[in-house]
Short mmCIF file of C-alpha atoms and ligand atoms in Angstrom, two decimals:
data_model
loop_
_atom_site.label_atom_id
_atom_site.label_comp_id
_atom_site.label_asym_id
_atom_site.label_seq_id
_atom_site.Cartn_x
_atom_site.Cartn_y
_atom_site.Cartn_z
CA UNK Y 16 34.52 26.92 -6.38
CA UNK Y 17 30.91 26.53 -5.44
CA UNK Y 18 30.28 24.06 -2.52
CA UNK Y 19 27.51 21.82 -2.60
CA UNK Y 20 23.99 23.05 -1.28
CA UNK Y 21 23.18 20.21 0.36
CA UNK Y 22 26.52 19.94 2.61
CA UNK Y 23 28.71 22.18 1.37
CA UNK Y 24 30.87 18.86 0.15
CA UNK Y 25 32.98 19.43 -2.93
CA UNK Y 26 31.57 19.76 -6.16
CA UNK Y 27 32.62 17.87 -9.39
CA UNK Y 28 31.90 19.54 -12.86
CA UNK Y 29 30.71 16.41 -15.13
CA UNK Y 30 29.12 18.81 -18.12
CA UNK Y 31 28.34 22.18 -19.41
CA UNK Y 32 26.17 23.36 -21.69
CA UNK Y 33 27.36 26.92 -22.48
CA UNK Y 34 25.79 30.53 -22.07
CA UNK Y 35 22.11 30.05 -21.37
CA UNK Y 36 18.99 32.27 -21.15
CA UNK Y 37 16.16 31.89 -18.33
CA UNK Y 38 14.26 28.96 -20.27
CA UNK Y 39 11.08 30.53 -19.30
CA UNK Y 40 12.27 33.85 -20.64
CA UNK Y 41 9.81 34.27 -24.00
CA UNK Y 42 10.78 37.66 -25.04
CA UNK Y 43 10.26 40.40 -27.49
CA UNK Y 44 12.62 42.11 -30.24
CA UNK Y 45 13.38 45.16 -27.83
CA UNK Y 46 14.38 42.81 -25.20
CA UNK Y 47 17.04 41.16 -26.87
CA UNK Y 48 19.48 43.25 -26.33
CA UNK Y 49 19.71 42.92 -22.34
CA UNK Y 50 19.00 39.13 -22.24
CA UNK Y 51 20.22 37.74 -19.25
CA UNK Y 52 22.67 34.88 -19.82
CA UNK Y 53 24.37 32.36 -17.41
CA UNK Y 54 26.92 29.59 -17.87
CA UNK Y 55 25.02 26.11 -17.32
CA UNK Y 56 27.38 23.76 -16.02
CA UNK Y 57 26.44 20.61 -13.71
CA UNK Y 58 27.80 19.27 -10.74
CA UNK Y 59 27.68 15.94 -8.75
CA UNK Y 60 28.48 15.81 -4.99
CA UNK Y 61 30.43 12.51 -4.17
CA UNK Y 62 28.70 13.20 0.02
CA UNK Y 63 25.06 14.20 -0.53
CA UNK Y 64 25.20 12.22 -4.27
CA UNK Y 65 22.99 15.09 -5.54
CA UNK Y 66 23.56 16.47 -8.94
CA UNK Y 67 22.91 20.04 -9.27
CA UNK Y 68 23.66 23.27 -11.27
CA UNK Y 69 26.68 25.65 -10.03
CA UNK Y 70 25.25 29.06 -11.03
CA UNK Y 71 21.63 29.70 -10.85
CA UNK Y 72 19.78 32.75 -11.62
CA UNK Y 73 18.01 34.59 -8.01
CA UNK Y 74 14.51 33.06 -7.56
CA UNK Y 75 12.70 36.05 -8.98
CA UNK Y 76 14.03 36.38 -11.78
CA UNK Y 77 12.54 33.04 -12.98
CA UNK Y 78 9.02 32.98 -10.80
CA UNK Y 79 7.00 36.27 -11.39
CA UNK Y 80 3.88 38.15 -12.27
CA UNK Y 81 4.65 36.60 -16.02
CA UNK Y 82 5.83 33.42 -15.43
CA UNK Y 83 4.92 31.30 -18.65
CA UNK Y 84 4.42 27.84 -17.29
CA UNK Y 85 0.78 26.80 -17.16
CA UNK Y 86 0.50 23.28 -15.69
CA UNK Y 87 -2.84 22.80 -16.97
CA UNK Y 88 -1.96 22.92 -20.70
CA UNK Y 89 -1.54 19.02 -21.31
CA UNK Y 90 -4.43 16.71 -20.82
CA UNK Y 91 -2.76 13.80 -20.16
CA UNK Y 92 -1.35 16.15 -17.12
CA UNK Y 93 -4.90 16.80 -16.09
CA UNK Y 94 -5.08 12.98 -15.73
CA UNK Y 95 -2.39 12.96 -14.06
CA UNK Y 96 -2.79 14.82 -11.26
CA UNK Y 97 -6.33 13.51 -10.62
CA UNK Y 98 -4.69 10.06 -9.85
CA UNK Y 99 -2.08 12.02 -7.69
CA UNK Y 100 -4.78 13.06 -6.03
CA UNK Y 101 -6.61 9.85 -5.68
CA UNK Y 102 -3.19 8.55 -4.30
CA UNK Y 103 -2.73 10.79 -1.15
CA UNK Y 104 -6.41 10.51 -0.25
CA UNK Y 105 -6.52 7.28 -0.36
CA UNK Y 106 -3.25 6.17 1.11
CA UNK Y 107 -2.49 8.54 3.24
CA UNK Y 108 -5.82 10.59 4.56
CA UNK Y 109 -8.37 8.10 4.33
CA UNK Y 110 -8.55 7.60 8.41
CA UNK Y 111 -7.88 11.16 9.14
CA UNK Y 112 -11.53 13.54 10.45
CA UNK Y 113 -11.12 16.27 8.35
CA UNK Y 114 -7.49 16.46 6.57
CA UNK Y 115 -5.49 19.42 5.75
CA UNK Y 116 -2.95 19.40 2.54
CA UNK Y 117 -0.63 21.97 1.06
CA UNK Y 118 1.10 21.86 -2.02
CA UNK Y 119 3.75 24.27 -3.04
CA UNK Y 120 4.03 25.69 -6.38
CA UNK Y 121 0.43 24.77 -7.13
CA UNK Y 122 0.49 26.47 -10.18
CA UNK Y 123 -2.67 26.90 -11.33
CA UNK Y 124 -4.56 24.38 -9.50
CA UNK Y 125 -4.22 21.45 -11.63
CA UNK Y 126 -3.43 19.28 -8.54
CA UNK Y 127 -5.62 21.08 -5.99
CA UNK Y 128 -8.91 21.18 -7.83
CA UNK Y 129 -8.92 17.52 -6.92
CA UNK Y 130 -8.96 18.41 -3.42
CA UNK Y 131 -11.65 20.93 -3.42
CA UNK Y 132 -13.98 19.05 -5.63
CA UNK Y 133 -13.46 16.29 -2.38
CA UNK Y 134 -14.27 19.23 -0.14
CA UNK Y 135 -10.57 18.40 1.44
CA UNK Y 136 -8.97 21.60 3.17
CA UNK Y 137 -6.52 22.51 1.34
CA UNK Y 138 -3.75 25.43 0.48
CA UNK Y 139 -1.51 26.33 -2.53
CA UNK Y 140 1.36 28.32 -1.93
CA UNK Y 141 2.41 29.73 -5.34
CA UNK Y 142 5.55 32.54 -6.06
CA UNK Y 143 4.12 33.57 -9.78
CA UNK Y 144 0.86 35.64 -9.21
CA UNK Y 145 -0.27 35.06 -12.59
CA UNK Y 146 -0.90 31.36 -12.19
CA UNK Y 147 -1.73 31.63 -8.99
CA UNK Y 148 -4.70 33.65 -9.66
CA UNK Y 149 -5.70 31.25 -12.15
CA UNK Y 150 -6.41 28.39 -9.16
CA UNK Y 151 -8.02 31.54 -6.69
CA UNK Y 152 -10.16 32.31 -9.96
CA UNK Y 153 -11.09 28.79 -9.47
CA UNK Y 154 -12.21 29.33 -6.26
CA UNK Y 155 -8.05 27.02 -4.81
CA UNK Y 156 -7.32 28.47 -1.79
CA UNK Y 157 -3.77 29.92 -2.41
CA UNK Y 158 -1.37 32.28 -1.54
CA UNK Y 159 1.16 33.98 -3.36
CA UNK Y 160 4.42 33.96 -1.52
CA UNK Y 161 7.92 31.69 -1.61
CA UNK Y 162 7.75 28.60 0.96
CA UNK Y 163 9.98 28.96 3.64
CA UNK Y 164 9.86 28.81 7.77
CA UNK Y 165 8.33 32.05 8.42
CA UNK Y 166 5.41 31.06 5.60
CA UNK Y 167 5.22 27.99 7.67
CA UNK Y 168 5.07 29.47 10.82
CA UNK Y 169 2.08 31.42 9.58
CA UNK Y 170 0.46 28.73 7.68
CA UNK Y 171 0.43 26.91 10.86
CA UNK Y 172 -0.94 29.41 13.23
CA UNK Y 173 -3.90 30.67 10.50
CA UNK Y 174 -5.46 26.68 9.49
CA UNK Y 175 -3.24 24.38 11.50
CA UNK Y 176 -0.52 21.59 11.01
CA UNK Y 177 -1.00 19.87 7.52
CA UNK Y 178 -1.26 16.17 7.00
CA UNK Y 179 0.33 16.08 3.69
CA UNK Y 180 2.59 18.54 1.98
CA UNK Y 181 2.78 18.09 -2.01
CA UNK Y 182 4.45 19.28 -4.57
CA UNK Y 183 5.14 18.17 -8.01
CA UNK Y 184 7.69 19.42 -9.93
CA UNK Y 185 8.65 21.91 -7.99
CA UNK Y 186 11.20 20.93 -5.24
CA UNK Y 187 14.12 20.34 -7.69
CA UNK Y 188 13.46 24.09 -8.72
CA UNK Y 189 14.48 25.53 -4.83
CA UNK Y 190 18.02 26.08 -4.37
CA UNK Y 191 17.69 26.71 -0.84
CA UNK Y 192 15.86 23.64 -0.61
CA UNK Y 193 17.35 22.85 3.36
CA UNK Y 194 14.89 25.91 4.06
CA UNK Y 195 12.28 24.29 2.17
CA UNK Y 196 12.66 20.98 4.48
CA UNK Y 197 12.77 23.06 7.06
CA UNK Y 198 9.63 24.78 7.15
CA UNK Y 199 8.34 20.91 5.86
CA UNK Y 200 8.87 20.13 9.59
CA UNK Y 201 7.61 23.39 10.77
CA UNK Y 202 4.05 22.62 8.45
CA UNK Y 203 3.43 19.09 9.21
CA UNK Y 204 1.52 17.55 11.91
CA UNK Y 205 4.48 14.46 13.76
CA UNK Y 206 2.46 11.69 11.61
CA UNK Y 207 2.24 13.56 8.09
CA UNK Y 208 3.37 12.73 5.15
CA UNK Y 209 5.77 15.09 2.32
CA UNK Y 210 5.05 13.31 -0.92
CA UNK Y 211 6.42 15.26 -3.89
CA UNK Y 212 7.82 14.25 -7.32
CA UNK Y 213 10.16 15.97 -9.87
CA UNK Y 214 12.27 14.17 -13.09
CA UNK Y 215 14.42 11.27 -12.07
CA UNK Y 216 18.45 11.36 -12.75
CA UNK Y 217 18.17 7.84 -13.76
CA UNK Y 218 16.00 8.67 -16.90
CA UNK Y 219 17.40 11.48 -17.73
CA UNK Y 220 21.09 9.32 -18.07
CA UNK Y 221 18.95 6.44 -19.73
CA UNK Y 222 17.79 8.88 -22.00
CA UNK Y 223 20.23 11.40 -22.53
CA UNK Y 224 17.27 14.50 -21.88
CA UNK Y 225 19.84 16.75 -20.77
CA UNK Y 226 16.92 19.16 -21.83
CA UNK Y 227 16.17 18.72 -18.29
CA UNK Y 228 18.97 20.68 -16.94
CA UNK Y 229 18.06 24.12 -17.03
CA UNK Y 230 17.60 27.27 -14.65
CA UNK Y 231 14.71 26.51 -13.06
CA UNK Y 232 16.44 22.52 -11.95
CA UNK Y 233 18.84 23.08 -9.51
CA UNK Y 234 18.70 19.48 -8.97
CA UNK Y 235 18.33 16.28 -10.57
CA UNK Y 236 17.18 13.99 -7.70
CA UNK Y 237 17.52 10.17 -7.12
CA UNK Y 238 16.54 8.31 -3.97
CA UNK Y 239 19.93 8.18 -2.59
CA UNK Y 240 20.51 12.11 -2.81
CA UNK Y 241 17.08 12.58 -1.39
CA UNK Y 242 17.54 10.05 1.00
CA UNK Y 243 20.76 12.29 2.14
CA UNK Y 244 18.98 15.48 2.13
CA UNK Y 245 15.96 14.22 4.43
CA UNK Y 246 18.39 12.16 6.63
CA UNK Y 247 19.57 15.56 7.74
CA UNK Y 248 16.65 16.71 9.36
CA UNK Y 249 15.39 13.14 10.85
CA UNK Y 250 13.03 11.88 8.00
CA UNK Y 251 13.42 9.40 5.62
CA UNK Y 252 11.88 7.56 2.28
CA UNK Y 253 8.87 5.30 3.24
CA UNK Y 254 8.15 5.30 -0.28
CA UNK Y 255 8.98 5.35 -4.60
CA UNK Y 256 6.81 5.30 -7.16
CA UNK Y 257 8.30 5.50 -10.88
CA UNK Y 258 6.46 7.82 -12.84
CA UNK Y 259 6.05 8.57 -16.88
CA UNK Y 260 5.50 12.68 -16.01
CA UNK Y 261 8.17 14.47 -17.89
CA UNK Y 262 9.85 11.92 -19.74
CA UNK Y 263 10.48 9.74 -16.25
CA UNK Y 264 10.40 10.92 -12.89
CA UNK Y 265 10.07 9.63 -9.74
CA UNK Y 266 7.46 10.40 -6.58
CA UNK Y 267 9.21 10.10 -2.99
CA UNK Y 268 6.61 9.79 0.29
CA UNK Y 269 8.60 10.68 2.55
CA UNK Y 270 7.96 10.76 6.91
CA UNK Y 271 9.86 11.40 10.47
CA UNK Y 272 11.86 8.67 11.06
CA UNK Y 273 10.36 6.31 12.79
CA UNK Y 274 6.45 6.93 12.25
CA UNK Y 275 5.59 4.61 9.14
CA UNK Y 276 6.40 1.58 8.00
CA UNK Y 277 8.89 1.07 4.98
CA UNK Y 278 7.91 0.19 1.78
CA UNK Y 279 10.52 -3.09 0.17
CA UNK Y 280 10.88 -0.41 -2.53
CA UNK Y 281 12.82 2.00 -1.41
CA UNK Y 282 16.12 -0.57 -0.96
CA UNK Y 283 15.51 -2.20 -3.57
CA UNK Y 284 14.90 0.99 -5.86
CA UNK Y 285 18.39 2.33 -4.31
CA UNK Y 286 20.34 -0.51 -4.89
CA UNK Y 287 19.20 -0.44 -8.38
CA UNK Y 288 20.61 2.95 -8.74
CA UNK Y 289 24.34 1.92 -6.70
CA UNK Y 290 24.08 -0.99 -9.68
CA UNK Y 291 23.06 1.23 -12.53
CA UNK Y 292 26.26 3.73 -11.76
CA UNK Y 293 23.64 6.56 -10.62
CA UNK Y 294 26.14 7.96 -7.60
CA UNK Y 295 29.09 7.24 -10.16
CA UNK Y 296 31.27 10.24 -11.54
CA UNK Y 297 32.34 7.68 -14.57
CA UNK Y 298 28.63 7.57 -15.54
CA UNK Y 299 28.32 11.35 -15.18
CA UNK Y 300 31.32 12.03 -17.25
CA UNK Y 301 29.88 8.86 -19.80
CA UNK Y 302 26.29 11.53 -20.01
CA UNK Y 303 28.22 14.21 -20.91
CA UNK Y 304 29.87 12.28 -23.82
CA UNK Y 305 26.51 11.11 -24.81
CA UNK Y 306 24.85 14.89 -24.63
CA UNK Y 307 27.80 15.81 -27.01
CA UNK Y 308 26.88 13.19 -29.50
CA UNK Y 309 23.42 13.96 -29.44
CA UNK Y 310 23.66 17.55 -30.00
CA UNK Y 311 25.91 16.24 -33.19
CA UNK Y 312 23.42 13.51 -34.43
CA UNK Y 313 20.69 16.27 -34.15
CA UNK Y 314 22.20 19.45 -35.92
CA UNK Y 315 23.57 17.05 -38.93
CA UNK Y 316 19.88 16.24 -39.23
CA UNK Y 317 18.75 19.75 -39.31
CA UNK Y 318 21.34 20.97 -42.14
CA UNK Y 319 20.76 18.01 -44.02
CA UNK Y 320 16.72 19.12 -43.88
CA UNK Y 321 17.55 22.06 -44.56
CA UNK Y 322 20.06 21.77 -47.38
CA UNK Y 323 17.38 19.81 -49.27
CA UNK Y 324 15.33 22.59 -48.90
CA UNK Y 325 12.85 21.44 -46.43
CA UNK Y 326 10.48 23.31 -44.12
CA UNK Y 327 11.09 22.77 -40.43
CA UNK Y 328 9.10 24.26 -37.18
CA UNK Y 329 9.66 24.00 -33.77
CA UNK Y 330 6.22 22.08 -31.92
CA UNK Y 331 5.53 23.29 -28.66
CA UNK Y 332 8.06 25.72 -26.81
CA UNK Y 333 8.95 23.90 -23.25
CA UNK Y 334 11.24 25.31 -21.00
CA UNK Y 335 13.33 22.39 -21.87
CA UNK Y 336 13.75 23.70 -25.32
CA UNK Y 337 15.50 26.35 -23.99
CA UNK Y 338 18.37 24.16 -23.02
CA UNK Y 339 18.41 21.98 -26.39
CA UNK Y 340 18.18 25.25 -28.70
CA UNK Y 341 20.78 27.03 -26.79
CA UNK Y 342 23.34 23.93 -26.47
CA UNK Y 343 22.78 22.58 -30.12
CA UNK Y 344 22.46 26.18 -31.54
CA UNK Y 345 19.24 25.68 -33.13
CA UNK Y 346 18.20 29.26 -34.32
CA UNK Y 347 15.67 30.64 -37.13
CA UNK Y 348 18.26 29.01 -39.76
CA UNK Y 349 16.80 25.90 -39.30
CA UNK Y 350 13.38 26.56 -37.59
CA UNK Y 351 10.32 28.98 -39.49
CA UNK Y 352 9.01 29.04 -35.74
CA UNK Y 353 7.70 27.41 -33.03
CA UNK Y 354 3.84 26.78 -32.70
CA UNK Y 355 2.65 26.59 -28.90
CA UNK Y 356 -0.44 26.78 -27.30
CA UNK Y 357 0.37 29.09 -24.60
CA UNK Y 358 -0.87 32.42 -24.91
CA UNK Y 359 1.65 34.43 -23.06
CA UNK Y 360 4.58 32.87 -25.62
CA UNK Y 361 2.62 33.59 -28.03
CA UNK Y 362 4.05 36.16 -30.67
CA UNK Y 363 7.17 36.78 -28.33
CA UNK Y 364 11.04 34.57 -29.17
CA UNK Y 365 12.18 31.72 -27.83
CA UNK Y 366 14.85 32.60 -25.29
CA UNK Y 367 18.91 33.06 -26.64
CA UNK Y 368 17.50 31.75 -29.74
CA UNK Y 369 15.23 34.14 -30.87
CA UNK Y 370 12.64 31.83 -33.27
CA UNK Y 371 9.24 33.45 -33.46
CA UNK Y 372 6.31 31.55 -30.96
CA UNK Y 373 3.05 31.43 -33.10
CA UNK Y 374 0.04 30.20 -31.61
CA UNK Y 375 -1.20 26.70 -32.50
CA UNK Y 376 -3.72 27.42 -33.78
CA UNK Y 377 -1.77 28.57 -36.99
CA UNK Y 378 -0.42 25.26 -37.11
CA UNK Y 379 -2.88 23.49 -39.30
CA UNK Y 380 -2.87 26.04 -42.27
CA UNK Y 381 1.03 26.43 -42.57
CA UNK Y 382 2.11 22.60 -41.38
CA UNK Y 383 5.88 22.42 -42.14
CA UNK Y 384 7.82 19.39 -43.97
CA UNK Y 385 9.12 18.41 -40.71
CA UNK Y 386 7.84 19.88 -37.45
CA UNK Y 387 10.45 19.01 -34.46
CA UNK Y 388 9.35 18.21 -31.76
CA UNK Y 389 10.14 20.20 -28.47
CA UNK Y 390 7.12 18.75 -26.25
CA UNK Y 391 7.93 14.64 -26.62
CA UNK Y 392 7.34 14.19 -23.32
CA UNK Y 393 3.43 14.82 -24.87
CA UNK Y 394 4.21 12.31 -27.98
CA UNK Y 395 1.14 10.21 -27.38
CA UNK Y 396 -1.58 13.00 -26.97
CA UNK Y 397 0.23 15.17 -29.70
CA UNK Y 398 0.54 12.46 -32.55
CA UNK Y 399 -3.25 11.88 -31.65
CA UNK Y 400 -4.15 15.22 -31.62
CA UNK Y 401 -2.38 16.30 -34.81
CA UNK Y 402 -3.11 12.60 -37.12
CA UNK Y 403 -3.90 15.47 -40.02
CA UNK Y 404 -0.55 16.50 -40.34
CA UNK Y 405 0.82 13.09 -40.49
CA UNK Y 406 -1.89 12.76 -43.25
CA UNK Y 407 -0.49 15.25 -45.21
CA UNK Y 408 2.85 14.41 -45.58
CA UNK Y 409 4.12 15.83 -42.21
CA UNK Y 410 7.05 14.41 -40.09
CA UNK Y 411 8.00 14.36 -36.34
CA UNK Y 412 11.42 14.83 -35.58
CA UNK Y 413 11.67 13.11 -31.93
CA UNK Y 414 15.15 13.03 -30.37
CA UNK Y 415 14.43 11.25 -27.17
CA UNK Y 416 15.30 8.69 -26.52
CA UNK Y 417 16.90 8.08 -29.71
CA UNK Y 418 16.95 10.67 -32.69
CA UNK Y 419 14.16 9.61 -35.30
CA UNK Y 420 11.58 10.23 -37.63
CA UNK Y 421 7.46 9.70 -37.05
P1 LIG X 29 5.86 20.72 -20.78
O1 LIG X 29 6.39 19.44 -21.24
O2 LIG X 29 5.05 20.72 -19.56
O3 LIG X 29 7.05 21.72 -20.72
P2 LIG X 29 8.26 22.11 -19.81
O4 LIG X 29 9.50 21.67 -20.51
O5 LIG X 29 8.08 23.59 -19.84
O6 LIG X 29 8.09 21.48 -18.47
O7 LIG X 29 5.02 21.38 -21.99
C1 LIG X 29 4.42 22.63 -21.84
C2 LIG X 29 4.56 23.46 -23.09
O8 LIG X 29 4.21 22.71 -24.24
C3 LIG X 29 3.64 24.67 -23.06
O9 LIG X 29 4.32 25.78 -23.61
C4 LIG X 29 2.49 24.26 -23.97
C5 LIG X 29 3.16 23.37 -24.96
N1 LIG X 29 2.27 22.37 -25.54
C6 LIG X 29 1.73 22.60 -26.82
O10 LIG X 29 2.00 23.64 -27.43
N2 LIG X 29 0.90 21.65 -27.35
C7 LIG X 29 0.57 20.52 -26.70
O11 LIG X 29 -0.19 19.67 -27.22
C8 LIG X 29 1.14 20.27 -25.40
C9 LIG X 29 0.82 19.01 -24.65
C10 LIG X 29 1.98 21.23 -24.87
#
């Protein structure tokens, strides 16, 4: 049996979801033959109270030269990240000369541009070329390379110790995520700050979006597991803020022990969690009851569409989809396709599954009876942006947090 990543502790499987594909892996027809497939099962850790996957795929075969997630493809996201920004300057740089941040797994720059256009120094350190030449197109400072001590080490000796270190979305992705904190303390300056946010186990039990779990989370934080992992190399929380991102996450802020002062949030945010059951087997084992029954609820739905003889797409093919179509077995029997507005998915399969990704912009001549909706972490910008296809007699099928119809 696997031991735990964060202290080799003793793992306790609470759910699995079956064979699974690499959720980013769009494909084409000659591919599917040699689709790579691995069994998703979840863990909890009863010591480090982190919930994490026991088989991952290696690093690179998820983050590449063709990795398919563009950060910059929502709006609201946009939006987002500009008030990120606004946060660390503000809070955290506003008495320092000339500041210095670095964000891992920038992406393509959504979060840095806000930086720049500040004139802040600043460095992205990205493993997928392809977005990462995106933000250099953009004139981000990045490099292309995983984040680990020796990248810190030279990080350090070419611009210097950084005052903040970012990253959103990203650190739940690193399995060897003790390296990761490692080279944190390597990076920053005694006084910086590691601020960095990813989805939040406590929503995703509220909610039941086990479409979270997939390849690319090896974790599902909450304060007290990253509260254990930090305690390990002498840091701790100084801060939470609750965030909507990605159907609820959570940002830490996070220094060496000792150098800042403690927000009132941060116990009372944890004892919320020891009340709500978060470092609780029981609860773990009462999400994997509730997965089941959603993945029933849902698939009755879809035959009973379907046995009408209604139309049905897919809207918007997320990585999370991945785990939903592949658990549920949603397949081309129940979907025409899957409309998204990412290029590179474009006219390639959704992974295991094998519907057909057509561009968006197809959308609007073909709308379907019932288009299901993959992206509902997006619900407000997408009803807003497609109002015509309400108009006409379309419906959303939204299944978080509750299965129903828009
Ligand atoms: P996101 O929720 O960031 O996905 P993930 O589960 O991968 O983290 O959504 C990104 C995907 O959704 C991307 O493939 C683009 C697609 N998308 C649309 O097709 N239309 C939209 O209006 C939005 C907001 C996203």
């Amino acid at each position: 049996m696997k031991k735990c990543l964060i202290c080799d502790g003793e793992l306790i499987k609470f759910a699995e979801f079956g064979p699974m594909p690499i959720a980013n892996g769009f494909l084409k027809e000659e591919d599917f033959e040699n689709e790579y497939f691995f069994d998703l099962e979840v863990a909890y850790c009863e010591k480090s109270k982190m919930v994490q996957l026991i088989n991952q795929p290696k690093p690179s075969q998820m983050f590449h030269e063709n990795y398919a997630f563009f950060s910059g493809t929502s709006k609201n996201m946009g939006k987002h990240f500009e008030l990120f920004a606004d946060y660390v300057i503000d809070t955290h740089l506003k008495n320092i000369a000339s500041p210095f941040v670095c964000e891992i797994g920038s992406n393509d720059g959504i979060l840095l541009k806000n930086f720049k256009k500040k004139g802040i120094k600043h460095l992205g350190v990205e493993p997928s070329s392809n977005v990462a030449n995106v933000a250099k197109q953009a004139g981000i400072n990045t490099i292309v390379e995983f984040f680990d001590p020796e990248c810190a080490k030279k990080i350090v000796k070419e611009h210097g110790e950084a005052d903040a270190f970012l990253a959103a979305n990203v650190m739940c992705h690193i399995g060897s995520i003790k390296s990761v904190v490692e080279a944190i303390k390597i990076l920053i300056k005694d006084d910086g700050v590691v601020i960095f946010e990813d989805p939040y186990l406590g929503e995703v039990l509220k909610n039941t979006t086990y479409d979270q779990i997939y390849d690319e989370h090896v974790f599902l934080f909450s304060i007290s597991s990253i509260q254990f992992l930090f305690n390990q190399f002498d840091m701790e929380i100084i801060d939470v803020f609750p965030q909507k991102t990605h159907g609820g996450s959570m940002r830490y802020v996070i220094a060496n022990k000792g150098m800042k002062k403690i927000s009132k949030k941060v116990g009372e945010f944890t004892n919320i969690e020891i009340e709500e059951g978060l470092t609780d087997i029981d609860k773990l084992h009462n999400f994997n009851d509730n997965c089941i029954r959603h993945k029933e609820d849902l698939m009755s739905l879809l035959k009973k569409l379907k046995s009408d003889g209604k139309t049905i797409a897919g809207y918007a093919a997320t990585s999370k989809s991945t785990t939903v179509m592949n658990y549920c077995g949603i397949n081309s029997n129940h979907l025409d396709c899957i409309y998204d507005t990412t290029p590179l998915k474009q006219n390639k399969y959704s992974p295991g599954t094998h519907v057909l990704i057509k561009p968006h912009s197809e959308f609007k001549n073909n709308y379907p009876d019932y288009a299901l909706l993959f992206g509902y972490n997006h619900l407000n910008e997408i009803l807003e942006k497609e109002k015509d296809f309400i108009a006409k007699g379309g419906k959303w099928i939204v299944y978080v947090p509750k299965l129903h119809i828009i």
